[in-house]
PDB file of N, CA and C in Angstrom:
ATOM      1  N   MET A   5       0.908  -1.320  -0.041  1.00  0.00           N
ATOM      2  CA  MET A   5      -0.156   0.143  -0.087  1.00  0.00           C
ATOM      3  C   MET A   5       0.926   1.292   0.035  1.00  0.00           C
ATOM      4  N   SER A   6       0.731   2.138  -0.914  1.00  0.00           N
ATOM      5  CA  SER A   6       1.716   3.562  -0.760  1.00  0.00           C
ATOM      6  C   SER A   6       0.670   4.554   0.065  1.00  0.00           C
ATOM      7  N   SER A   7       1.732   5.639   0.350  1.00  0.00           N
ATOM      8  CA  SER A   7       1.521   6.514   1.103  1.00  0.00           C
ATOM      9  C   SER A   7      -0.009   7.588   0.558  1.00  0.00           C
ATOM     10  N   VAL A   8      -0.152   8.328   1.657  1.00  0.00           N
ATOM     11  CA  VAL A   8      -1.283   9.015   1.059  1.00  0.00           C
ATOM     12  C   VAL A   8      -0.684  10.958   1.250  1.00  0.00           C
ATOM     13  N   LYS A   9      -0.882  11.389   0.026  1.00  0.00           N
ATOM     14  CA  LYS A   9      -0.367  12.735   0.341  1.00  0.00           C
ATOM     15  C   LYS A   9      -1.642  13.789   0.079  1.00  0.00           C
ATOM     16  N   VAL A  10      -1.679  14.808   0.357  1.00  0.00           N
ATOM     17  CA  VAL A  10      -2.768  15.730   0.532  1.00  0.00           C
ATOM     18  C   VAL A  10      -2.005  17.339   0.388  1.00  0.00           C
ATOM     19  N   ILE A  11      -2.438  18.137  -0.466  1.00  0.00           N
ATOM     20  CA  ILE A  11      -1.950  19.192  -0.727  1.00  0.00           C
ATOM     21  C   ILE A  11      -3.182  19.956  -0.236  1.00  0.00           C
ATOM     22  N   ASN A  12      -2.813  21.226   0.615  1.00  0.00           N
ATOM     23  CA  ASN A  12      -3.713  22.423   1.053  1.00  0.00           C
ATOM     24  C   ASN A  12      -3.196  23.679   0.518  1.00  0.00           C
ATOM     25  N   VAL A  13      -4.099  24.445  -0.012  1.00  0.00           N
ATOM     26  CA  VAL A  13      -3.584  25.752  -0.392  1.00  0.00           C
ATOM     27  C   VAL A  13      -4.696  26.707   0.920  1.00  0.00           C
ATOM     28  N   TRP A  14      -4.136  27.278   1.096  1.00  0.00           N
ATOM     29  CA  TRP A  14      -5.052  28.262   2.072  1.00  0.00           C
ATOM     30  C   TRP A  14      -4.772  29.860   2.041  1.00  0.00           C
ATOM     31  N   GLN A  15      -5.858  30.511   1.676  1.00  0.00           N
ATOM     32  CA  GLN A  15      -5.506  32.294   1.724  1.00  0.00           C
ATOM     33  C   GLN A  15      -6.249  32.834   2.632  1.00  0.00           C
ATOM     34  N   CYS A  16      -5.242  33.368   3.467  1.00  0.00           N
ATOM     35  CA  CYS A  16      -6.048  34.324   4.719  1.00  0.00           C
ATOM     36  C   CYS A  16      -6.345  35.972   3.899  1.00  0.00           C
ATOM     37  N   THR A  17      -7.533  36.488   5.085  1.00  0.00           N
ATOM     38  CA  THR A  17      -7.233  37.966   5.020  1.00  0.00           C
ATOM     39  C   THR A  17      -5.891  38.649   5.332  1.00  0.00           C
ATOM     40  N   PRO A  18      -5.602  39.669   4.524  1.00  0.00           N
ATOM     41  CA  PRO A  18      -4.354  40.488   4.818  1.00  0.00           C
ATOM     42  C   PRO A  18      -4.231  40.758   6.396  1.00  0.00           C
ATOM     43  N   ASP A  19      -5.400  41.143   7.095  1.00  0.00           N
ATOM     44  CA  ASP A  19      -5.015  41.310   8.452  1.00  0.00           C
ATOM     45  C   ASP A  19      -5.039  40.360   9.695  1.00  0.00           C
ATOM     46  N   THR A  20      -5.250  39.235   8.953  1.00  0.00           N
ATOM     47  CA  THR A  20      -5.385  38.065   9.624  1.00  0.00           C
ATOM     48  C   THR A  20      -3.947  36.875   9.874  1.00  0.00           C
ATOM     49  N   GLU A  21      -2.851  37.508   8.886  1.00  0.00           N
ATOM     50  CA  GLU A  21      -1.706  36.526   8.648  1.00  0.00           C
ATOM     51  C   GLU A  21      -1.110  36.270   9.790  1.00  0.00           C
ATOM     52  N   GLU A  22      -0.863  36.877  10.697  1.00  0.00           N
ATOM     53  CA  GLU A  22      -0.182  36.529  12.166  1.00  0.00           C
ATOM     54  C   GLU A  22      -1.190  35.481  12.734  1.00  0.00           C
ATOM     55  N   THR A  23      -2.064  35.989  12.894  1.00  0.00           N
ATOM     56  CA  THR A  23      -3.154  34.509  13.728  1.00  0.00           C
ATOM     57  C   THR A  23      -3.129  33.155  12.778  1.00  0.00           C
ATOM     58  N   PHE A  24      -3.291  33.231  11.710  1.00  0.00           N
ATOM     59  CA  PHE A  24      -3.181  32.164  10.878  1.00  0.00           C
ATOM     60  C   PHE A  24      -2.507  31.437  10.762  1.00  0.00           C
ATOM     61  N   GLU A  25      -1.281  31.850  10.641  1.00  0.00           N
ATOM     62  CA  GLU A  25       0.063  31.592  10.696  1.00  0.00           C
ATOM     63  C   GLU A  25       0.215  30.570  12.267  1.00  0.00           C
ATOM     64  N   GLN A  26       0.374  31.132  13.346  1.00  0.00           N
ATOM     65  CA  GLN A  26       0.153  30.813  14.630  1.00  0.00           C
ATOM     66  C   GLN A  26      -0.725  29.381  14.526  1.00  0.00           C
ATOM     67  N   GLU A  27      -2.101  29.606  14.127  1.00  0.00           N
ATOM     68  CA  GLU A  27      -2.922  28.226  13.808  1.00  0.00           C
ATOM     69  C   GLU A  27      -2.060  27.334  13.038  1.00  0.00           C
ATOM     70  N   LEU A  28      -1.661  27.481  11.933  1.00  0.00           N
ATOM     71  CA  LEU A  28      -1.097  26.772  11.242  1.00  0.00           C
ATOM     72  C   LEU A  28       0.045  25.902  11.830  1.00  0.00           C
ATOM     73  N   LYS A  29       0.794  26.539  12.390  1.00  0.00           N
ATOM     74  CA  LYS A  29       2.173  26.141  13.115  1.00  0.00           C
ATOM     75  C   LYS A  29       1.843  25.246  14.134  1.00  0.00           C
ATOM     76  N   ARG A  30       0.541  25.879  15.050  1.00  0.00           N
ATOM     77  CA  ARG A  30       0.209  25.083  16.120  1.00  0.00           C
ATOM     78  C   ARG A  30      -0.661  23.515  15.597  1.00  0.00           C
ATOM     79  N   LEU A  31      -1.082  23.438  14.260  1.00  0.00           N
ATOM     80  CA  LEU A  31      -1.596  22.292  13.945  1.00  0.00           C
ATOM     81  C   LEU A  31      -0.351  21.461  13.430  1.00  0.00           C
ATOM     82  N   VAL A  32       0.418  21.721  12.681  1.00  0.00           N
ATOM     83  CA  VAL A  32       1.833  21.122  12.178  1.00  0.00           C
ATOM     84  C   VAL A  32       2.138  20.476  13.669  1.00  0.00           C
ATOM     85  N   ASP A  33       2.898  21.449  14.627  1.00  0.00           N
ATOM     86  CA  ASP A  33       3.365  21.057  15.697  1.00  0.00           C
ATOM     87  C   ASP A  33       2.905  19.457  16.280  1.00  0.00           C
ATOM     88  N   THR A  34       1.530  19.337  16.253  1.00  0.00           N
ATOM     89  CA  THR A  34       0.672  18.309  16.767  1.00  0.00           C
ATOM     90  C   THR A  34       0.918  17.171  16.023  1.00  0.00           C
ATOM     91  N   SER A  35       0.399  17.624  14.674  1.00  0.00           N
ATOM     92  CA  SER A  35       0.100  16.930  13.310  1.00  0.00           C
ATOM     93  C   SER A  35       1.751  15.609  13.190  1.00  0.00           C
ATOM     94  N   VAL A  36       2.644  16.240  13.126  1.00  0.00           N
ATOM     95  CA  VAL A  36       3.846  15.978  12.968  1.00  0.00           C
ATOM     96  C   VAL A  36       3.972  14.348  14.027  1.00  0.00           C
ATOM     97  N   THR A  37       3.669  14.755  15.229  1.00  0.00           N
ATOM     98  CA  THR A  37       3.446  13.252  16.269  1.00  0.00           C
ATOM     99  C   THR A  37       2.906  12.442  16.153  1.00  0.00           C
ATOM    100  N   GLU A  38       1.842  12.437  15.261  1.00  0.00           N
ATOM    101  CA  GLU A  38       0.797  11.284  15.222  1.00  0.00           C
ATOM    102  C   GLU A  38       1.348  10.271  14.365  1.00  0.00           C
ATOM    103  N   ASP A  39       0.664   9.227  14.954  1.00  0.00           N
ATOM    104  CA  ASP A  39       0.996   7.747  14.477  1.00  0.00           C
ATOM    105  C   ASP A  39       0.884   8.028  12.966  1.00  0.00           C
ATOM    106  N   GLY A  40       1.499   7.544  11.881  1.00  0.00           N
ATOM    107  CA  GLY A  40       1.192   7.381  10.587  1.00  0.00           C
ATOM    108  C   GLY A  40       1.636   8.500  10.019  1.00  0.00           C
ATOM    109  N   CYS A  41       1.828   9.758  10.315  1.00  0.00           N
ATOM    110  CA  CYS A  41       2.591  10.924   9.519  1.00  0.00           C
ATOM    111  C   CYS A  41       4.017  10.632   9.203  1.00  0.00           C
ATOM    112  N   ILE A  42       4.212  10.822   8.104  1.00  0.00           N
ATOM    113  CA  ILE A  42       5.539  11.045   7.029  1.00  0.00           C
ATOM    114  C   ILE A  42       5.882  12.375   7.233  1.00  0.00           C
ATOM    115  N   SER A  43       5.244  13.245   7.089  1.00  0.00           N
ATOM    116  CA  SER A  43       5.695  14.775   6.928  1.00  0.00           C
ATOM    117  C   SER A  43       4.263  15.567   6.639  1.00  0.00           C
ATOM    118  N   TYR A  44       4.691  16.803   7.500  1.00  0.00           N
ATOM    119  CA  TYR A  44       3.599  17.747   7.445  1.00  0.00           C
ATOM    120  C   TYR A  44       4.251  19.117   7.155  1.00  0.00           C
ATOM    121  N   GLU A  45       4.114  19.573   6.143  1.00  0.00           N
ATOM    122  CA  GLU A  45       4.995  20.990   5.734  1.00  0.00           C
ATOM    123  C   GLU A  45       4.344  22.134   5.598  1.00  0.00           C
ATOM    124  N   ILE A  46       4.548  23.247   5.644  1.00  0.00           N
ATOM    125  CA  ILE A  46       3.641  24.644   5.361  1.00  0.00           C
ATOM    126  C   ILE A  46       5.082  25.202   4.588  1.00  0.00           C
ATOM    127  N   TYR A  47       4.377  25.507   3.011  1.00  0.00           N
ATOM    128  CA  TYR A  47       5.251  26.410   2.484  1.00  0.00           C
ATOM    129  C   TYR A  47       4.702  27.706   2.283  1.00  0.00           C
ATOM    130  N   GLN A  48       4.958  29.051   1.848  1.00  0.00           N
ATOM    131  CA  GLN A  48       4.554  30.180   1.282  1.00  0.00           C
ATOM    132  C   GLN A  48       5.609  30.743   0.034  1.00  0.00           C
ATOM    133  N   PRO A  49       4.234  31.020  -1.090  1.00  0.00           N
ATOM    134  CA  PRO A  49       4.775  31.908  -2.239  1.00  0.00           C
ATOM    135  C   PRO A  49       5.272  32.901  -2.014  1.00  0.00           C
ATOM    136  N   LYS A  50       6.832  33.130  -2.217  1.00  0.00           N
ATOM    137  CA  LYS A  50       7.419  34.492  -2.157  1.00  0.00           C
ATOM    138  C   LYS A  50       6.521  35.504  -2.303  1.00  0.00           C
ATOM    139  N   ASP A  51       5.520  35.763  -3.684  1.00  0.00           N
ATOM    140  CA  ASP A  51       5.030  37.065  -3.903  1.00  0.00           C
ATOM    141  C   ASP A  51       3.527  37.151  -3.144  1.00  0.00           C
ATOM    142  N   GLN A  52       3.195  36.107  -2.582  1.00  0.00           N
ATOM    143  CA  GLN A  52       2.098  36.142  -2.053  1.00  0.00           C
ATOM    144  C   GLN A  52       1.876  35.872  -0.437  1.00  0.00           C
ATOM    145  N   PRO A  53       2.130  36.890   0.594  1.00  0.00           N
ATOM    146  CA  PRO A  53       2.067  36.647   1.765  1.00  0.00           C
ATOM    147  C   PRO A  53       1.085  36.074   2.683  1.00  0.00           C
ATOM    148  N   ASN A  54      -0.137  36.306   2.047  1.00  0.00           N
ATOM    149  CA  ASN A  54      -1.124  35.460   2.681  1.00  0.00           C
ATOM    150  C   ASN A  54      -1.633  34.530   2.155  1.00  0.00           C
ATOM    151  N   GLU A  55      -1.044  33.829   1.503  1.00  0.00           N
ATOM    152  CA  GLU A  55      -1.176  32.291   0.959  1.00  0.00           C
ATOM    153  C   GLU A  55      -0.316  31.362   1.337  1.00  0.00           C
ATOM    154  N   TYR A  56      -0.738  30.264   1.581  1.00  0.00           N
ATOM    155  CA  TYR A  56      -0.148  29.150   2.499  1.00  0.00           C
ATOM    156  C   TYR A  56      -0.459  27.837   1.863  1.00  0.00           C
ATOM    157  N   VAL A  57       0.718  27.198   1.316  1.00  0.00           N
ATOM    158  CA  VAL A  57       0.643  25.754   1.148  1.00  0.00           C
ATOM    159  C   VAL A  57       1.094  24.652   2.133  1.00  0.00           C
ATOM    160  N   MET A  58       0.484  23.654   2.213  1.00  0.00           N
ATOM    161  CA  MET A  58       0.255  22.619   3.093  1.00  0.00           C
ATOM    162  C   MET A  58       0.468  21.534   2.506  1.00  0.00           C
ATOM    163  N   ILE A  59       1.749  20.632   2.518  1.00  0.00           N
ATOM    164  CA  ILE A  59       2.209  19.444   2.078  1.00  0.00           C
ATOM    165  C   ILE A  59       2.173  18.368   2.784  1.00  0.00           C
ATOM    166  N   GLU A  60       1.150  17.247   3.006  1.00  0.00           N
ATOM    167  CA  GLU A  60       1.096  16.042   4.102  1.00  0.00           C
ATOM    168  C   GLU A  60       1.483  14.964   3.284  1.00  0.00           C
ATOM    169  N   GLU A  61       1.796  14.118   3.966  1.00  0.00           N
ATOM    170  CA  GLU A  61       1.912  12.777   3.748  1.00  0.00           C
ATOM    171  C   GLU A  61       1.766  11.613   4.665  1.00  0.00           C
ATOM    172  N   TRP A  62       0.940  10.892   4.536  1.00  0.00           N
ATOM    173  CA  TRP A  62       0.360   9.851   5.851  1.00  0.00           C
ATOM    174  C   TRP A  62       1.037   8.203   5.337  1.00  0.00           C
ATOM    175  N   GLN A  63       0.972   7.437   5.934  1.00  0.00           N
ATOM    176  CA  GLN A  63       1.521   6.282   5.724  1.00  0.00           C
ATOM    177  C   GLN A  63       0.519   5.367   5.189  1.00  0.00           C
ATOM    178  N   THR A  64      -1.115   5.865   5.426  1.00  0.00           N
ATOM    179  CA  THR A  64      -2.106   4.741   5.376  1.00  0.00           C
ATOM    180  C   THR A  64      -3.184   6.045   4.826  1.00  0.00           C
ATOM    181  N   GLU A  65      -4.284   5.123   4.382  1.00  0.00           N
ATOM    182  CA  GLU A  65      -5.631   6.272   4.466  1.00  0.00           C
ATOM    183  C   GLU A  65      -6.210   6.256   5.938  1.00  0.00           C
ATOM    184  N   ASP A  66      -6.079   5.079   6.612  1.00  0.00           N
ATOM    185  CA  ASP A  66      -6.549   5.211   8.224  1.00  0.00           C
ATOM    186  C   ASP A  66      -5.692   6.129   8.733  1.00  0.00           C
ATOM    187  N   ALA A  67      -4.433   6.587   8.741  1.00  0.00           N
ATOM    188  CA  ALA A  67      -3.829   7.511   9.363  1.00  0.00           C
ATOM    189  C   ALA A  67      -4.410   8.583   8.998  1.00  0.00           C
ATOM    190  N   LEU A  68      -4.690   9.008   7.975  1.00  0.00           N
ATOM    191  CA  LEU A  68      -5.125  10.395   7.668  1.00  0.00           C
ATOM    192  C   LEU A  68      -6.416  10.322   8.475  1.00  0.00           C
ATOM    193  N   ASP A  69      -7.194   9.235   8.265  1.00  0.00           N
ATOM    194  CA  ASP A  69      -8.561   9.476   8.740  1.00  0.00           C
ATOM    195  C   ASP A  69      -8.557   9.723  10.058  1.00  0.00           C
ATOM    196  N   LEU A  70      -7.638   9.280  11.092  1.00  0.00           N
ATOM    197  CA  LEU A  70      -7.490   9.455  12.170  1.00  0.00           C
ATOM    198  C   LEU A  70      -7.188  10.756  12.519  1.00  0.00           C
ATOM    199  N   HIS A  71      -5.876  11.144  11.686  1.00  0.00           N
ATOM    200  CA  HIS A  71      -5.730  13.002  11.787  1.00  0.00           C
ATOM    201  C   HIS A  71      -6.863  13.553  11.758  1.00  0.00           C
ATOM    202  N   GLN A  72      -7.916  13.753  10.419  1.00  0.00           N
ATOM    203  CA  GLN A  72      -9.214  14.516  10.181  1.00  0.00           C
ATOM    204  C   GLN A  72      -9.957  14.111  11.285  1.00  0.00           C
ATOM    205  N   ASN A  73      -9.926  13.258  12.327  1.00  0.00           N
ATOM    206  CA  ASN A  73     -10.949  13.134  13.579  1.00  0.00           C
ATOM    207  C   ASN A  73     -10.416  13.464  14.494  1.00  0.00           C
ATOM    208  N   SER A  74      -9.028  14.107  14.465  1.00  0.00           N
ATOM    209  CA  SER A  74      -8.312  14.771  16.109  1.00  0.00           C
ATOM    210  C   SER A  74      -9.153  15.965  16.428  1.00  0.00           C
ATOM    211  N   ALA A  75      -8.870  16.028  17.749  1.00  0.00           N
ATOM    212  CA  ALA A  75      -9.103  17.389  18.208  1.00  0.00           C
ATOM    213  C   ALA A  75      -8.369  18.816  17.478  1.00  0.00           C
ATOM    214  N   HIS A  76      -7.136  18.527  17.598  1.00  0.00           N
ATOM    215  CA  HIS A  76      -6.401  19.400  16.614  1.00  0.00           C
ATOM    216  C   HIS A  76      -6.673  19.893  15.534  1.00  0.00           C
ATOM    217  N   TYR A  77      -7.124  18.735  14.594  1.00  0.00           N
ATOM    218  CA  TYR A  77      -7.377  19.122  13.329  1.00  0.00           C
ATOM    219  C   TYR A  77      -8.848  19.512  13.532  1.00  0.00           C
ATOM    220  N   LYS A  78      -9.693  19.402  14.029  1.00  0.00           N
ATOM    221  CA  LYS A  78     -11.018  19.863  14.015  1.00  0.00           C
ATOM    222  C   LYS A  78     -11.117  21.309  14.532  1.00  0.00           C
ATOM    223  N   HIS A  79     -10.021  21.834  15.457  1.00  0.00           N
ATOM    224  CA  HIS A  79     -10.149  23.030  15.687  1.00  0.00           C
ATOM    225  C   HIS A  79      -9.826  24.061  14.606  1.00  0.00           C
ATOM    226  N   PHE A  80      -8.955  23.447  13.726  1.00  0.00           N
ATOM    227  CA  PHE A  80      -8.277  24.399  12.850  1.00  0.00           C
ATOM    228  C   PHE A  80      -9.550  24.087  11.653  1.00  0.00           C
ATOM    229  N   VAL A  81     -10.067  23.424  11.368  1.00  0.00           N
ATOM    230  CA  VAL A  81     -11.066  23.034  10.392  1.00  0.00           C
ATOM    231  C   VAL A  81     -12.113  24.159  10.968  1.00  0.00           C
ATOM    232  N   ARG A  82     -12.467  24.053  12.337  1.00  0.00           N
ATOM    233  CA  ARG A  82     -13.545  25.441  12.479  1.00  0.00           C
ATOM    234  C   ARG A  82     -13.188  26.695  12.901  1.00  0.00           C
ATOM    235  N   ILE A  83     -11.830  26.650  12.958  1.00  0.00           N
ATOM    236  CA  ILE A  83     -11.430  28.468  12.852  1.00  0.00           C
ATOM    237  C   ILE A  83     -10.986  29.145  11.746  1.00  0.00           C
ATOM    238  N   ALA A  84     -10.464  28.272  10.800  1.00  0.00           N
ATOM    239  CA  ALA A  84      -9.796  28.688   9.272  1.00  0.00           C
ATOM    240  C   ALA A  84     -10.945  29.753   8.927  1.00  0.00           C
ATOM    241  N   PRO A  85     -12.127  29.121   8.263  1.00  0.00           N
ATOM    242  CA  PRO A  85     -12.655  30.059   7.636  1.00  0.00           C
ATOM    243  C   PRO A  85     -13.094  31.063   8.221  1.00  0.00           C
ATOM    244  N   VAL A  86     -12.852  31.624   9.166  1.00  0.00           N
ATOM    245  CA  VAL A  86     -13.009  33.173   9.829  1.00  0.00           C
ATOM    246  C   VAL A  86     -11.646  33.691   9.378  1.00  0.00           C
ATOM    247  N   LEU A  87     -11.033  33.092   9.044  1.00  0.00           N
ATOM    248  CA  LEU A  87      -9.737  33.865   8.862  1.00  0.00           C
ATOM    249  C   LEU A  87      -9.409  33.989   7.413  1.00  0.00           C
ATOM    250  N   GLN A  88     -10.013  33.117   6.551  1.00  0.00           N
ATOM    251  CA  GLN A  88      -9.588  32.926   5.077  1.00  0.00           C
ATOM    252  C   GLN A  88     -10.460  34.139   4.258  1.00  0.00           C
ATOM    253  N   ASN A  89      -9.999  34.191   3.241  1.00  0.00           N
ATOM    254  CA  ASN A  89     -10.488  34.951   1.902  1.00  0.00           C
ATOM    255  C   ASN A  89     -11.697  34.120   1.012  1.00  0.00           C
ATOM    256  N   LYS A  90     -10.980  32.850   1.074  1.00  0.00           N
ATOM    257  CA  LYS A  90     -12.106  32.112   0.272  1.00  0.00           C
ATOM    258  C   LYS A  90     -11.509  30.579   1.039  1.00  0.00           C
ATOM    259  N   PRO A  91     -12.679  29.861   0.461  1.00  0.00           N
ATOM    260  CA  PRO A  91     -12.424  28.006   0.918  1.00  0.00           C
ATOM    261  C   PRO A  91     -11.007  27.690   0.622  1.00  0.00           C
ATOM    262  N   ALA A  92     -10.652  27.131   1.488  1.00  0.00           N
ATOM    263  CA  ALA A  92      -9.225  25.868   0.684  1.00  0.00           C
ATOM    264  C   ALA A  92      -9.505  25.221  -0.476  1.00  0.00           C
ATOM    265  N   GLU A  93      -8.026  25.099  -0.798  1.00  0.00           N
ATOM    266  CA  GLU A  93      -8.510  24.252  -2.148  1.00  0.00           C
ATOM    267  C   GLU A  93      -7.646  22.940  -1.504  1.00  0.00           C
ATOM    268  N   ILE A  94      -8.088  21.360  -1.306  1.00  0.00           N
ATOM    269  CA  ILE A  94      -7.662  20.623  -0.779  1.00  0.00           C
ATOM    270  C   ILE A  94      -7.545  19.375  -1.812  1.00  0.00           C
ATOM    271  N   LYS A  95      -6.608  19.147  -2.327  1.00  0.00           N
ATOM    272  CA  LYS A  95      -6.279  17.719  -3.257  1.00  0.00           C
ATOM    273  C   LYS A  95      -5.675  16.235  -2.587  1.00  0.00           C
ATOM    274  N   GLN A  96      -6.382  15.682  -2.210  1.00  0.00           N
ATOM    275  CA  GLN A  96      -5.605  14.218  -2.279  1.00  0.00           C
ATOM    276  C   GLN A  96      -4.986  13.800  -3.282  1.00  0.00           C
ATOM    277  N   LEU A  97      -4.066  13.120  -3.119  1.00  0.00           N
ATOM    278  CA  LEU A  97      -2.924  12.547  -4.419  1.00  0.00           C
ATOM    279  C   LEU A  97      -2.623  11.121  -4.336  1.00  0.00           C
ATOM    280  N   VAL A  98      -2.824  10.803  -5.605  1.00  0.00           N
ATOM    281  CA  VAL A  98      -2.589   9.212  -5.650  1.00  0.00           C
ATOM    282  C   VAL A  98      -1.692   9.324  -6.550  1.00  0.00           C
ATOM    283  N   ARG A  99      -0.382   8.553  -6.045  1.00  0.00           N
ATOM    284  CA  ARG A  99       1.003   8.609  -6.771  1.00  0.00           C
ATOM    285  C   ARG A  99       0.585   7.563  -8.145  1.00  0.00           C
ATOM    286  N   LEU A 100       1.135   8.178  -9.570  1.00  0.00           N
ATOM    287  CA  LEU A 100       1.029   7.665 -10.278  1.00  0.00           C
ATOM    288  C   LEU A 100       2.114   6.808 -11.100  1.00  0.00           C
ATOM    289  N   VAL A 101       3.407   7.472 -10.799  1.00  0.00           N
ATOM    290  CA  VAL A 101       4.577   6.695 -11.252  1.00  0.00           C
ATOM    291  C   VAL A 101       5.438   6.971  -9.890  1.00  0.00           C
TER     292      VAL A 101
END
């Protein structure tokens, strides 16, 4: 069974960048300690200071499901819409090659 990758693109409102970054970092700090987490990283485009790209990799679909049912994930999903310009773009990827 191959690992599961998820790419999230978030865009917060310009006045909430600091709070959004703090919440993202809190999510990552806890998520990387979960069983089945291979990696959980955040990137930012150089020219878009209010956009964030999160790349997650999980050992199995079950590990991802457990993560998405965790308290820290649910907290982030609950507060993120208040800080965003638009809904996140979330893509779960299947490796072809």
